[in-house]
Amino acid sequence: MPINEELVIDVADRIRDILDDYPAGPAILREILQNTDDAGGRVQRFILDSRQHSSEGLVDPMLNECQGPAIIAYNDSSFKPQDWTAIRSISNSSKKGDERSTGKFGLGFCTCYHVTDYPHVLSGDKLLILDPHKNIKSSSGCIAFSTRRSDTDSDRETCTAHFEAFEGILSPDSDTLEGTAIRLPLRLPNSKSRINPTPMSVEAVRELFDNFIKNDLPEVMLFLKHITSIELSEISPDGTETVRAIIQIKNADEITGERSKHRGRSSRAETSHYELEVAMKSDPASPDSTSHTRRWIITHYVDSFGIASDAMAKRLDPVVDPDRVEAMMIADKLFPHVALAFPVPDATVSQSQTFSGRLFTLLPLPIITHFPLHIHATLSLTSSRQNLRNANETVMDPKGRNPDLLLALVSCNVPVVVVPPNILDDMSASEFKDTILSPATTVPFLRANIKMLSSLPNTAIKLICDYLVTAGDVNLILNLPIIPNVQGTHTSISPNLTYTLANESEATLFRIVDPKLLAGNEMSSPTVELLLTQREGKIHGLEPKDI
């Protein structure tokens, strides 16, 4: 008789594989923020707790390693039943069917395992310790405790150490926690973890906080729906708490409705605008404390979902039924929603502080646009939220130009923006046609950045020269150091001077006699032809009389 056997999945190994796609560092805090915002939380606190808590009253003595320093993330929204189910299910998500939420892979919480092997989750009347290695005595992967003190032989009485580790979050006199606290005990040295054996020190978390405060915190709430306050603090070993930074939306109550709009399908196009006033204070208890308030203009646009899905269907090759495309877009939460954040000019901000725009999908992505504004869109992201799923499209020009040419132009501060073909077609027939990349629109930027142009490799300069020549107008290549000479450098052709063009053998023979000779052998045939025909009398081939 056939025998049924169970398919076994090693949870620890699965989490390790997931972490390969998820970076450590501030991304851990961003993932927690996303979950808080999706849950409707308004307040988020991140605490580096450096205390050593009691080990009296542990469900298993081996959990003593969890009683030391930890990261605690608290927010004011409580877990729902489906959240408890999802957090125990690797690769599952309670948000898959929720169009208003950002998460869709159910993997973001796994970033916590960069820090710890035993995440603790406390919400309502329940404390859950996750144990993917199944190291805890009698553990099947999780241990749950009741926070209620009235129960006979209550967990609060018999397993006191686990609750004391949440001192300052869970009141000793309270049976429940209003909100959710995630405690991540830092992984110790000599860990036998199969997820990530690398220890996490207090100093490393402090650096993580510093990085987040500097690079993410000032702008992290621009496109969020609910969070209005974020605080980062540190509790010293003696129990003294010091706030590192706090940021708040000062006019949050006035714009609550506007912030949470446009989060799902819409049957018609909608636009909204509002001002966001963000106040940030760093090290408020320090004599060196700094504070700053910045205003932003936020603009949201959401298109009709039906129109967007029809347009998407027509762009696919072969053409796909619009109903099927609509179902795919809903499943992947791809909604035609774009938002822009414009920084309002501020006299207190130094002009030397350059602003560099980023891409957001509610939260900032590690993708810099260099635009003078931030852009939020429901982008198709990889599961790690670190890259665009169709990232290759961002480096290919729709007209098939050489990517190396585009990089060379960007190196000369030519503001190249690659757009999809359908948008390019619309621009070509609009008032934007004069801004589309062409030799004529490129030259002013090159002439304004001569030093950058001159510093490029010879191959890049030749690409730029050949591109300008395609316009068939010799004036576009005048006064630019892009014409090669026999000395291996480049000459800037003046309209008032006469030049001599040498072939390869002539260049070898006479480079010492006349170092100003132009190296025709280093130019493309179209470049040579353009110089000889449109600069007749000013540029000619080498003749005996020239020697």
XYZ file of C-alpha atoms in Angstrom:
547
model
C 0.000 0.000 0.000
C 1.234 3.532 -0.775
C 2.283 5.493 2.305
C 1.533 9.190 2.764
C 4.497 11.247 3.911
C 4.558 14.869 5.019
C 6.295 17.533 2.929
C 8.705 19.268 5.295
C 9.779 22.901 4.980
C 12.599 24.199 7.152
C 11.312 27.593 8.295
C 14.736 28.899 9.324
C 16.227 28.031 5.929
C 13.267 29.667 4.160
C 13.719 32.897 6.153
C 17.444 32.882 5.376
C 16.663 32.673 1.657
C 14.186 35.571 1.954
C 16.791 37.746 3.699
C 19.078 37.392 0.692
C 16.667 39.741 -1.138
C 16.007 42.077 1.788
C 18.737 44.495 2.875
C 19.507 45.104 6.518
C 19.927 48.589 7.982
C 17.191 51.243 7.865
C 15.059 49.053 5.584
C 14.046 47.200 8.769
C 12.507 50.384 10.180
C 10.836 51.225 6.858
C 9.139 47.818 6.714
C 7.788 48.271 10.237
C 6.544 51.753 9.303
C 4.705 50.339 6.300
C 2.927 47.783 8.476
C 1.975 50.478 10.986
C 0.579 52.750 8.289
C -1.392 49.909 6.686
C -2.875 49.125 10.103
C -4.026 52.741 10.512
C -1.517 53.636 13.230
C -0.780 57.312 13.838
C 2.118 57.086 16.288
C 5.342 55.131 15.775
C 8.161 54.820 18.313
C 11.517 53.096 17.772
C 13.483 52.400 20.952
C 16.989 51.038 21.378
C 16.718 49.409 24.799
C 20.219 48.723 26.181
C 19.020 47.293 29.506
C 19.639 43.784 30.788
C 16.326 42.416 32.063
C 15.710 39.748 34.675
C 15.852 36.088 33.721
C 13.648 35.002 36.640
C 10.496 33.506 35.184
C 11.337 32.316 31.680
C 9.362 29.670 29.852
C 12.722 28.135 28.885
C 16.153 29.079 30.336
C 17.655 29.230 26.827
C 15.606 32.415 26.257
C 17.887 34.233 28.693
C 19.727 35.442 25.576
C 16.605 37.475 24.729
C 16.700 39.475 27.965
C 19.501 41.810 26.879
C 19.539 44.824 24.530
C 16.760 44.980 21.934
C 14.980 47.163 19.405
C 11.382 47.917 20.376
C 8.933 49.257 17.787
C 5.648 50.495 19.252
C 2.607 51.845 17.418
C -0.919 52.737 18.546
C -2.821 50.249 16.350
C -3.738 46.789 17.645
C -3.362 43.416 15.977
C -6.459 41.875 14.407
C -7.056 38.078 14.359
C -5.886 37.851 10.747
C -2.644 39.629 11.675
C -1.801 36.971 14.259
C -2.399 34.321 11.596
C -0.290 36.103 8.982
C 2.697 36.723 11.239
C 2.950 32.979 11.882
C 2.814 32.209 8.150
C 6.016 32.798 6.208
C 5.293 34.301 2.756
C 1.637 34.818 3.690
C 0.053 38.230 4.159
C -3.129 39.491 5.759
C -3.061 42.351 3.240
C -3.284 40.439 -0.044
C -6.938 41.295 -0.550
C -6.749 44.797 0.892
C -6.426 47.337 -1.907
C -5.795 50.139 0.597
C -2.598 48.576 1.947
C 0.861 48.728 0.410
C 2.217 45.323 1.352
C 1.523 42.422 -0.937
C 4.240 39.826 -0.434
C 3.888 39.089 3.282
C 7.675 39.045 3.508
C 8.512 42.458 4.962
C 8.345 41.322 8.589
C 11.147 38.868 7.824
C 13.597 41.791 7.755
C 13.409 41.611 11.564
C 15.444 38.412 11.373
C 18.469 40.445 10.288
C 18.547 41.517 13.950
C 17.144 38.635 15.952
C 16.188 34.959 15.988
C 13.267 35.478 18.392
C 10.905 38.341 17.502
C 8.463 39.156 20.336
C 5.063 40.618 19.373
C 2.803 42.100 22.061
C -0.671 43.423 21.256
C -4.002 43.424 23.041
C -3.991 40.534 25.503
C -1.391 38.390 23.757
C 2.401 38.052 23.633
C 3.825 35.859 20.858
C 7.465 34.743 20.669
C 8.437 33.412 17.260
C 10.954 30.565 17.244
C 11.713 29.506 13.635
C 14.554 27.220 14.817
C 12.164 25.480 17.241
C 14.760 25.797 19.995
C 12.302 26.615 22.788
C 11.134 23.650 24.829
C 7.863 22.212 23.440
C 7.856 24.833 20.690
C 6.306 24.195 17.281
C 7.663 27.486 16.005
C 5.790 29.971 18.249
C 4.963 30.356 21.940
C 1.913 32.438 22.939
C 1.268 34.011 26.342
C -1.799 35.731 27.794
C -1.227 39.193 29.272
C -4.247 38.905 31.599
C -3.406 38.774 35.295
C -6.742 37.360 36.468
C -6.230 33.931 34.961
C -5.393 31.098 37.355
C -1.631 30.461 37.222
C -1.540 33.252 34.693
C 1.364 33.643 32.315
C 1.941 37.084 33.842
C 2.709 35.363 37.142
C 4.659 32.313 35.950
C 6.572 33.863 33.011
C 7.212 37.317 34.438
C 10.573 37.884 32.709
C 9.047 37.990 29.232
C 6.654 40.773 30.253
C 9.230 42.720 32.251
C 11.270 43.051 29.058
C 8.462 45.348 27.853
C 8.863 47.658 30.844
C 7.736 51.154 29.889
C 5.437 49.787 27.187
C 3.114 47.416 29.073
C 1.967 48.794 32.424
C 2.251 46.334 35.350
C -1.311 47.292 36.273
C -2.800 46.688 32.823
C -4.199 43.451 31.438
C -3.818 44.529 27.815
C -1.698 46.734 25.601
C -3.450 49.383 23.580
C -1.427 49.181 20.407
C 1.340 46.851 19.229
C 4.936 46.466 20.388
C 7.491 44.408 18.474
C 10.604 43.569 20.484
C 13.692 42.345 18.620
C 16.330 41.007 21.060
C 19.725 41.621 19.473
C 21.473 38.494 18.217
C 24.470 37.686 20.424
C 28.032 36.759 19.384
C 28.734 33.064 18.822
C 25.160 32.592 17.666
C 24.316 29.215 16.171
C 21.600 30.784 14.033
C 20.962 29.161 10.662
C 19.167 32.344 9.576
C 22.012 34.786 10.090
C 24.942 34.060 12.439
C 26.116 37.685 12.365
C 25.712 39.311 15.811
C 23.974 42.678 16.195
C 25.527 45.095 18.663
C 24.104 48.174 20.375
C 26.622 50.244 18.416
C 25.365 48.796 15.116
C 21.756 49.664 16.008
C 22.837 53.160 17.021
C 24.441 53.542 13.585
C 21.253 52.188 11.968
C 19.220 54.837 13.840
C 21.677 57.571 12.811
C 21.412 56.525 9.166
C 17.612 56.508 9.300
C 17.449 59.908 11.049
C 19.765 61.481 8.496
C 18.536 59.960 5.241
C 14.891 58.898 5.722
C 13.227 60.511 8.708
C 12.840 64.105 7.378
C 10.748 62.938 4.403
C 9.482 59.468 5.309
C 5.904 60.614 6.078
C 5.304 62.618 2.875
C 3.083 60.025 1.193
C 1.967 57.928 4.162
C -1.751 57.640 4.853
C -2.023 57.634 8.642
C 1.232 58.037 10.587
C 1.606 61.563 11.998
C 4.457 61.130 14.498
C 7.711 59.128 14.594
C 10.106 59.098 17.530
C 13.488 57.411 17.955
C 14.953 57.062 21.435
C 17.522 55.114 23.445
C 17.266 53.628 26.934
C 20.631 53.361 28.671
C 21.591 50.342 30.853
C 20.530 52.307 33.965
C 17.042 52.935 32.511
C 17.456 56.574 31.438
C 15.585 57.268 28.192
C 16.911 59.865 25.746
C 14.976 60.960 22.689
C 17.235 60.979 19.639
C 14.807 62.527 17.158
C 11.124 63.206 16.764
C 9.172 64.270 13.705
C 5.525 65.313 13.532
C 3.043 66.537 10.963
C 1.895 69.785 12.563
C -1.281 70.145 10.500
C -2.194 66.429 10.579
C -5.765 66.919 11.815
C -6.557 69.340 8.989
C -5.510 66.951 6.203
C -6.433 63.517 7.598
C -9.019 62.847 4.890
C -6.833 64.062 2.027
C -3.877 61.893 3.074
C -5.885 58.658 3.116
C -7.676 59.198 -0.221
C -6.719 57.604 -3.550
C -5.682 54.233 -2.089
C -7.616 51.842 -4.321
C -9.610 51.601 -7.522
C -11.491 54.630 -8.778
C -14.129 54.832 -11.486
C -13.108 58.379 -12.437
C -10.051 60.597 -12.470
C -9.458 62.594 -9.301
C -6.940 65.240 -8.270
C -6.202 66.761 -4.878
C -3.667 69.183 -3.428
C -2.742 70.004 0.146
C 0.093 71.447 2.193
C 2.058 69.298 4.624
C 3.911 70.958 7.496
C 6.588 68.689 8.981
C 8.446 69.608 12.181
C 11.578 67.696 13.148
C 13.706 67.995 16.268
C 17.009 66.187 16.812
C 18.422 65.444 20.278
C 15.806 67.634 22.005
C 17.401 67.205 25.453
C 20.870 68.222 24.252
C 22.295 71.755 24.287
C 23.131 71.118 20.629
C 19.517 70.293 19.784
C 18.323 71.380 16.348
C 14.780 71.842 15.093
C 13.336 72.668 11.726
C 9.923 72.908 10.138
C 9.521 72.334 6.423
C 6.457 72.785 4.277
C 5.587 70.665 1.274
C 2.950 70.891 -1.435
C 1.534 67.413 -2.058
C -0.380 66.712 -5.274
C -2.247 63.451 -5.906
C -3.659 62.264 -9.214
C -5.531 59.010 -9.695
C -6.844 57.982 -13.090
C -9.894 55.887 -13.889
C -8.980 52.263 -13.222
C -10.925 51.078 -16.257
C -9.123 53.462 -18.597
C -5.759 52.485 -17.123
C -6.366 48.738 -17.464
C -7.561 49.184 -21.072
C -4.406 51.162 -21.901
C -2.248 48.509 -20.262
C -3.961 45.744 -22.236
C -3.285 47.519 -25.553
C 0.416 47.883 -24.734
C 0.922 44.179 -24.127
C 2.168 42.029 -26.989
C 0.188 40.027 -27.864
C -2.835 42.042 -26.804
C -4.472 40.612 -23.658
C -8.149 40.747 -22.755
C -8.734 43.923 -20.646
C -10.701 41.973 -18.021
C -7.756 39.670 -17.465
C -5.368 42.631 -17.245
C -7.679 44.304 -14.724
C -7.671 41.174 -12.561
C -3.872 40.999 -12.732
C -3.527 44.662 -11.783
C -5.856 44.214 -8.809
C -3.953 41.119 -7.623
C -0.648 42.994 -7.830
C -2.105 46.251 -6.427
C -1.045 48.258 -9.477
C -3.268 51.336 -9.400
C -2.956 54.456 -11.609
C -2.053 56.714 -8.693
C 0.753 59.271 -8.823
C 1.668 61.841 -6.189
C 4.296 64.596 -6.152
C 5.911 66.335 -3.180
C 7.275 69.816 -3.889
C 9.478 71.386 -1.181
C 8.335 74.936 -0.457
C 11.343 77.316 -0.668
C 12.656 78.093 2.796
C 14.975 80.992 3.599
C 16.403 79.062 6.570
C 17.733 76.291 4.326
C 21.163 76.983 2.862
C 21.204 77.228 -0.918
C 24.293 75.008 -0.859
C 22.161 72.138 0.453
C 21.262 70.415 -2.780
C 17.882 68.712 -3.045
C 17.780 65.385 -4.832
C 14.442 63.748 -5.542
C 13.653 60.092 -4.871
C 11.080 57.558 -5.940
C 8.535 56.476 -3.339
C 5.919 53.792 -3.049
C 4.469 55.471 0.019
C 7.889 55.065 1.648
C 11.181 56.208 0.092
C 12.931 53.764 -2.200
C 16.719 53.655 -2.664
C 16.237 55.059 -6.187
C 17.430 58.639 -6.756
C 15.879 60.636 -9.622
C 17.791 63.927 -9.114
C 14.515 65.746 -9.856
C 13.640 68.821 -7.742
C 10.694 66.902 -6.243
C 9.786 63.479 -4.870
C 7.544 61.117 -6.840
C 5.205 58.502 -5.393
C 3.611 55.910 -7.652
C 2.190 52.437 -7.313
C 5.305 51.001 -8.905
C 5.854 47.377 -9.786
C 8.570 46.486 -7.299
C 10.610 43.415 -6.573
C 9.598 41.641 -3.351
C 12.441 43.379 -1.490
C 11.074 46.848 -2.408
C 14.604 47.827 -3.441
C 14.247 47.853 -7.237
C 11.706 48.313 -9.989
C 10.508 44.992 -11.358
C 10.995 46.310 -14.910
C 14.199 48.134 -14.055
C 15.771 47.450 -17.478
C 13.309 49.822 -19.100
C 14.820 52.760 -17.242
C 18.173 52.500 -19.027
C 16.989 51.846 -22.580
C 16.126 54.767 -24.812
C 12.809 54.298 -26.664
C 14.464 55.241 -29.957
C 17.243 52.732 -29.483
C 20.061 55.159 -28.709
C 23.224 53.664 -27.304
C 22.952 53.504 -23.483
C 26.649 54.489 -23.325
C 25.765 57.706 -25.164
C 23.050 58.502 -22.626
C 25.485 57.920 -19.774
C 28.054 60.185 -21.440
C 25.465 62.949 -21.809
C 24.369 62.574 -18.200
C 28.031 62.909 -17.163
C 27.961 66.350 -18.792
C 24.860 67.397 -16.827
C 22.536 66.893 -19.770
C 19.217 66.153 -17.991
C 18.329 62.942 -19.829
C 15.005 61.388 -18.842
C 13.973 58.156 -20.532
C 10.213 57.765 -20.921
C 8.063 54.951 -22.347
C 7.290 55.170 -26.086
C 3.597 55.979 -25.625
C 4.425 58.989 -23.423
C 7.111 60.094 -25.885
C 4.548 60.064 -28.692
C 2.243 62.313 -26.668
C 5.096 64.684 -25.869
C 6.119 64.908 -29.518
C 2.719 66.334 -30.396
C 2.567 68.724 -27.453
C 4.195 71.828 -26.051
C 6.977 69.593 -24.693
C 8.345 68.747 -28.130
C 11.204 71.245 -27.774
C 12.456 69.453 -24.666
C 12.840 66.024 -26.293
C 16.459 64.908 -26.524
C 18.046 65.895 -29.826
C 21.447 67.220 -30.945
C 20.062 70.778 -30.897
C 18.673 70.525 -27.341
C 21.862 68.816 -26.129
C 24.433 71.381 -27.291
C 23.565 74.198 -24.798
C 24.191 71.815 -21.881
C 27.492 70.630 -23.377
C 28.708 74.208 -23.878
C 27.786 75.029 -20.289
C 29.826 72.066 -19.042
C 33.013 72.151 -21.141
C 35.235 70.895 -18.294
C 33.066 67.841 -17.742
C 32.982 67.164 -21.469
C 36.770 67.440 -21.742
C 37.293 64.999 -18.879
C 35.319 62.173 -20.527
C 37.131 59.167 -22.049
C 37.863 59.411 -25.773
C 35.255 56.757 -26.562
C 32.532 58.776 -24.810
C 33.552 62.005 -26.568
C 33.387 60.218 -29.928
C 29.884 58.958 -29.136
C 28.751 62.511 -28.380
C 30.419 63.900 -31.530
C 28.852 61.255 -33.744
C 25.447 61.942 -32.173
C 25.658 65.689 -32.833
C 26.730 65.013 -36.425
C 23.492 63.112 -37.086
C 21.704 66.483 -37.214
C 23.708 67.392 -40.347
C 24.547 70.862 -39.008
C 28.243 71.600 -38.525
C 27.455 74.555 -36.274
C 26.424 72.122 -33.536
C 29.963 70.761 -33.216
C 31.780 74.110 -33.306
C 33.375 75.462 -30.108
C 33.183 72.057 -28.432
C 36.357 70.050 -27.593
C 35.184 66.928 -29.413
C 37.304 66.844 -32.627
C 40.339 64.541 -32.193
C 43.818 65.811 -33.078
C 47.041 63.929 -33.804
C 48.293 64.453 -30.222
C 45.546 62.225 -28.834
C 43.553 65.090 -27.310
C 40.616 67.057 -28.700
C 40.334 70.360 -30.503
C 37.534 72.884 -30.255
C 36.838 74.066 -33.831
C 36.594 77.854 -34.080
C 34.451 79.225 -36.933
C 37.156 81.826 -37.765
C 40.215 79.553 -38.056
C 41.501 77.163 -40.708
C 42.308 73.511 -39.927
C 44.064 70.642 -41.698
C 42.737 67.089 -41.698
C 45.212 64.171 -41.707
C 44.663 60.504 -42.424
C 46.266 57.744 -40.350
C 49.638 57.613 -42.160
C 49.861 61.405 -42.341
C 49.137 61.684 -38.658
C 51.975 59.250 -37.881
C 54.447 61.116 -40.112
C 53.659 64.733 -39.324
C 52.284 64.857 -35.740
C 55.621 66.333 -34.577
C 55.759 68.861 -37.433
C 52.216 70.123 -36.860
C 50.635 69.052 -33.563
C 47.430 70.945 -34.511
C 46.578 68.512 -37.282
C 43.095 67.023 -36.944
C 43.094 63.221 -36.775
C 40.631 62.275 -39.496
C 41.381 58.610 -38.889
C 39.914 58.928 -35.367
C 36.628 60.382 -36.671
C 33.634 58.618 -38.146
C 33.053 58.998 -41.893
C 29.947 61.210 -41.375
C 31.997 63.580 -39.184
C 34.772 63.889 -41.782
C 32.233 64.435 -44.561
C 30.374 67.115 -42.584
C 33.581 69.028 -41.817
C 34.820 68.941 -45.397
C 31.505 69.891 -47.014
C 30.106 72.470 -44.582
C 33.465 74.013 -43.614
C 34.831 74.200 -47.147
C 37.814 76.519 -47.229
C 38.235 76.338 -43.475
C 38.958 72.592 -43.191
C 40.809 70.645 -45.892
C 42.909 67.554 -46.357
C 46.675 67.654 -45.907
C 48.594 68.910 -48.946
C 52.378 69.217 -49.619
C 52.169 72.987 -49.185
C 50.974 72.470 -45.617
C 54.216 70.711 -44.607
